[in-house]
Short mmCIF file of C-alpha atoms in Angstrom, two decimals:
data_model
loop_
_atom_site.label_atom_id
_atom_site.label_comp_id
_atom_site.label_asym_id
_atom_site.label_seq_id
_atom_site.Cartn_x
_atom_site.Cartn_y
_atom_site.Cartn_z
CA MET R 1 8.55 -128.15 31.61
CA PRO R 2 12.23 -127.25 32.28
CA ARG R 3 13.13 -123.58 32.49
CA ALA R 4 14.85 -122.38 29.31
CA ALA R 5 18.55 -121.72 29.75
CA LEU R 6 19.54 -118.08 29.72
CA SER R 7 22.05 -116.82 27.19
CA HIS R 8 25.38 -115.41 28.38
CA ALA R 9 24.18 -111.91 27.47
CA GLN R 10 20.99 -112.35 29.50
CA VAL R 11 22.95 -113.58 32.51
CA GLU R 12 25.35 -110.63 32.31
CA ASP R 13 22.52 -108.12 31.85
CA PHE R 14 20.72 -109.39 34.93
CA ARG R 15 23.91 -109.49 37.00
CA ASP R 16 24.59 -105.88 36.00
CA ALA R 17 21.07 -104.82 36.95
CA LEU R 18 21.30 -106.72 40.23
CA CYS R 19 24.63 -105.11 41.14
CA ALA R 20 23.34 -101.64 40.27
CA LYS R 21 20.29 -102.07 42.49
CA ALA R 22 22.38 -103.66 45.26
CA MET R 23 24.84 -100.76 45.19
CA GLU R 24 21.97 -98.33 45.65
CA LEU R 25 20.43 -100.33 48.52
CA PHE R 26 23.71 -101.05 50.34
CA ALA R 27 24.71 -97.38 50.17
CA GLU R 28 21.33 -96.27 51.51
CA HIS R 29 20.69 -98.90 54.18
CA GLY R 30 24.10 -100.41 54.97
CA TYR R 31 25.04 -104.05 54.68
CA GLU R 32 22.85 -105.29 57.51
CA GLY R 33 19.86 -103.29 56.31
CA VAL R 34 19.64 -105.07 52.95
CA THR R 35 17.94 -108.44 52.53
CA MET R 36 17.78 -110.72 49.54
CA ARG R 37 14.01 -110.25 49.54
CA ALA R 38 14.34 -106.46 49.44
CA LEU R 39 16.80 -106.77 46.60
CA ALA R 40 14.44 -109.04 44.67
CA THR R 41 11.57 -106.60 45.28
CA GLY R 42 13.69 -103.74 43.93
CA LEU R 43 14.42 -105.77 40.81
CA GLY R 44 10.82 -106.87 40.37
CA CYS R 45 11.67 -110.57 40.47
CA SER R 46 10.94 -113.51 42.75
CA PRO R 47 12.86 -113.77 46.07
CA MET R 48 14.79 -116.79 44.83
CA THR R 49 15.94 -115.30 41.52
CA PRO R 50 19.08 -113.55 42.90
CA TYR R 51 20.30 -116.94 44.16
CA ARG R 52 20.55 -118.10 40.54
CA TYR R 53 23.35 -115.55 40.07
CA PHE R 54 25.01 -115.22 43.48
CA GLU R 55 25.42 -117.64 46.37
CA ASN R 56 24.34 -115.18 49.06
CA LYS R 57 24.26 -111.54 50.13
CA ALA R 58 27.96 -111.53 50.97
CA ALA R 59 28.80 -112.60 47.42
CA ILE R 60 26.62 -109.81 46.06
CA PHE R 61 28.28 -107.23 48.28
CA ASP R 62 31.71 -108.46 47.21
CA ALA R 63 30.74 -108.04 43.56
CA VAL R 64 29.33 -104.58 44.23
CA ALA R 65 32.43 -103.46 46.13
CA SER R 66 34.65 -104.70 43.29
CA LEU R 67 32.49 -102.82 40.80
CA ALA R 68 32.71 -99.62 42.84
CA ALA R 69 36.51 -99.89 43.00
CA GLN R 70 36.66 -100.57 39.26
CA LEU R 71 34.57 -97.50 38.47
CA PHE R 72 36.80 -95.39 40.71
CA ALA R 73 40.00 -96.64 39.08
CA ASP R 74 38.49 -96.09 35.63
CA ALA R 75 37.63 -92.49 36.53
CA LEU R 76 41.14 -91.75 37.79
CA GLU R 77 42.77 -93.29 34.73
CA ALA R 78 40.47 -91.44 32.34
CA SER R 79 41.18 -88.10 34.04
CA ILE R 80 44.87 -88.13 33.12
CA GLU R 81 44.64 -89.64 29.67
CA GLY R 82 46.49 -87.29 27.35
CA VAL R 83 47.70 -85.10 30.25
CA HIS R 84 51.48 -85.06 30.26
CA GLU R 85 52.66 -82.32 32.61
CA PRO R 86 53.20 -83.77 36.11
CA ASP R 87 51.51 -80.90 37.94
CA ALA R 88 48.55 -80.95 35.56
CA ARG R 89 48.18 -84.71 36.09
CA LEU R 90 47.99 -84.23 39.86
CA ARG R 91 45.37 -81.51 39.49
CA ALA R 92 43.35 -83.69 37.13
CA LEU R 93 43.53 -86.64 39.52
CA ALA R 94 42.39 -84.54 42.46
CA ARG R 95 39.43 -83.17 40.53
CA ALA R 96 38.51 -86.65 39.33
CA TYR R 97 38.75 -88.02 42.87
CA ALA R 98 36.40 -85.38 44.21
CA GLY R 99 34.15 -85.60 41.16
CA PHE R 100 33.72 -89.33 41.58
CA ALA R 101 32.83 -88.96 45.25
CA LEU R 102 30.23 -86.30 44.48
CA GLU R 103 28.72 -87.88 41.37
CA GLN R 104 28.82 -91.53 42.39
CA ARG R 105 28.15 -91.35 46.10
CA PRO R 106 26.79 -94.90 46.47
CA ALA R 107 29.98 -96.36 45.00
CA TYR R 108 32.19 -94.09 47.09
CA ARG R 109 30.32 -94.90 50.29
CA ILE R 110 30.58 -98.61 49.67
CA MET R 111 34.32 -98.33 49.04
CA PHE R 112 35.24 -96.22 52.04
CA GLU R 113 32.49 -96.73 54.62
CA LEU R 114 31.00 -100.19 54.15
CA ASP R 115 33.83 -102.28 52.70
CA ARG R 116 35.84 -103.01 55.83
CA GLY R 117 38.89 -104.35 54.06
CA GLU R 118 39.21 -107.48 56.20
CA ARG R 119 40.96 -109.18 53.26
CA PRO R 120 43.88 -108.55 50.90
CA PRO R 121 43.42 -105.43 48.73
CA ARG R 122 41.31 -105.96 45.64
CA LYS R 123 43.11 -105.66 42.32
CA GLU R 124 40.82 -102.71 41.57
CA ASP R 125 41.94 -100.97 44.78
CA LEU R 126 45.55 -101.48 43.79
CA ARG R 127 44.87 -100.07 40.33
CA SER R 128 43.57 -96.76 41.68
CA TRP R 129 46.44 -96.59 44.16
CA HIS R 130 49.01 -97.18 41.42
CA VAL R 131 47.48 -94.38 39.33
CA MET R 132 47.99 -91.93 42.19
CA TYR R 133 51.40 -93.28 43.12
CA ARG R 134 52.75 -93.10 39.56
CA ALA R 135 51.51 -89.52 39.16
CA VAL R 136 53.25 -88.49 42.38
CA GLU R 137 56.42 -90.39 41.47
CA GLU R 138 56.56 -88.61 38.10
CA ALA R 139 56.08 -85.27 39.83
CA VAL R 140 58.98 -86.02 42.19
CA ASP R 141 61.19 -87.10 39.27
CA ALA R 142 60.34 -83.85 37.46
CA GLY R 143 61.15 -81.70 40.51
CA VAL R 144 57.54 -80.55 40.90
CA LEU R 145 57.36 -82.28 44.29
CA GLU R 146 60.11 -83.31 46.64
CA GLY R 147 60.08 -86.16 49.11
CA ASP R 148 59.26 -89.84 49.29
CA PRO R 149 56.74 -90.64 46.50
CA GLU R 150 54.98 -93.31 48.55
CA LEU R 151 54.52 -90.99 51.53
CA LEU R 152 53.39 -88.12 49.32
CA ALA R 153 50.91 -90.36 47.51
CA HIS R 154 49.43 -91.44 50.84
CA LEU R 155 49.14 -87.79 51.89
CA LEU R 156 47.41 -86.93 48.61
CA TRP R 157 44.98 -89.81 49.04
CA SER R 158 44.21 -89.11 52.70
CA GLY R 159 43.89 -85.38 52.13
CA MET R 160 41.47 -85.77 49.25
CA HIS R 161 39.44 -88.31 51.18
CA GLY R 162 39.27 -86.02 54.18
CA ILE R 163 37.91 -83.13 52.13
CA VAL R 164 35.24 -85.16 50.35
CA ALA R 165 34.28 -87.06 53.52
CA LEU R 166 33.63 -83.79 55.33
CA HIS R 167 31.57 -82.59 52.39
CA LEU R 168 29.53 -85.79 52.13
CA ALA R 169 28.89 -85.62 55.88
CA GLY R 170 27.51 -82.08 55.49
CA LYS R 171 30.26 -80.56 57.63
CA LEU R 172 31.70 -78.03 55.18
CA GLN R 173 29.45 -75.19 56.28
CA LEU R 174 32.04 -72.66 57.43
CA GLY R 175 32.48 -70.64 54.25
CA ARG R 176 34.64 -72.93 52.12
CA GLY R 177 33.26 -75.42 49.58
CA VAL R 178 34.64 -78.73 48.43
CA GLU R 179 35.79 -77.51 44.99
CA GLU R 180 37.71 -74.58 46.46
CA LEU R 181 39.34 -76.79 49.08
CA VAL R 182 40.34 -79.39 46.50
CA GLU R 183 42.10 -76.76 44.39
CA ALA R 184 43.80 -75.21 47.42
CA PHE R 185 44.90 -78.59 48.74
CA VAL R 186 46.53 -79.59 45.46
CA GLU R 187 48.28 -76.25 45.12
CA ARG R 188 49.69 -76.69 48.60
CA GLU R 189 50.87 -80.18 47.74
CA LEU R 190 52.51 -78.87 44.60
CA GLY R 191 54.49 -76.45 46.72
CA ALA R 192 52.85 -73.32 45.31
CA THR R 193 53.87 -71.36 48.41
CA ARG R 194 57.37 -72.83 48.72
CA PRO R 195 59.91 -70.30 47.40
CA GLU R 196 62.64 -72.87 46.74
CA LEU R 197 60.37 -74.84 44.41
CA ARG R 198 59.07 -71.71 42.68
CA SER R 199 62.66 -70.69 42.06
CA ARG R 200 63.53 -74.16 40.75
CA ARG R 201 60.70 -74.03 38.22
CA THR R 202 61.77 -70.66 36.78
CA HIS R 203 65.39 -71.62 36.19
#
């Protein structure tokens, strides 16, 4: 008897469950450490079932990496919704960046440790970058920051990543925590200790 066709909702539900389990396994074991059989076991289905939804493991990883980037971009966008002051937007973005890395470690690890980027940037990657770039550009236009917006956005991105990467690696054990460093880093970027910018803001 032929297998009954799945509804669109059933297909999407299983794909979502598969990607969620795959994200967990890839983050824990790395790309090479995950097999289709292990994934099927984690889902409680037959070893051949995942092949009904994805061609192979590489296709699953690609879907998972896209999902991780989408979740990251969503978090950054949500953090500045309704926030209008340029300096407040930068603070909100920095906190959201760190918060995402701490709360969704599997997604963050897949984005920055496992996804090697041997391809054009994903549209989701570009979305998160544009959120940061626009926030920095607005801060420059408002006189809150000075310099090349693209360079400053790269510095913000790399600085935030450095802080959270050290934390996730268990290396921040010298008396300063990730939250404190995030706040201090953003204040430095905003020029909190630069007299000429402090003067500009009060006039």
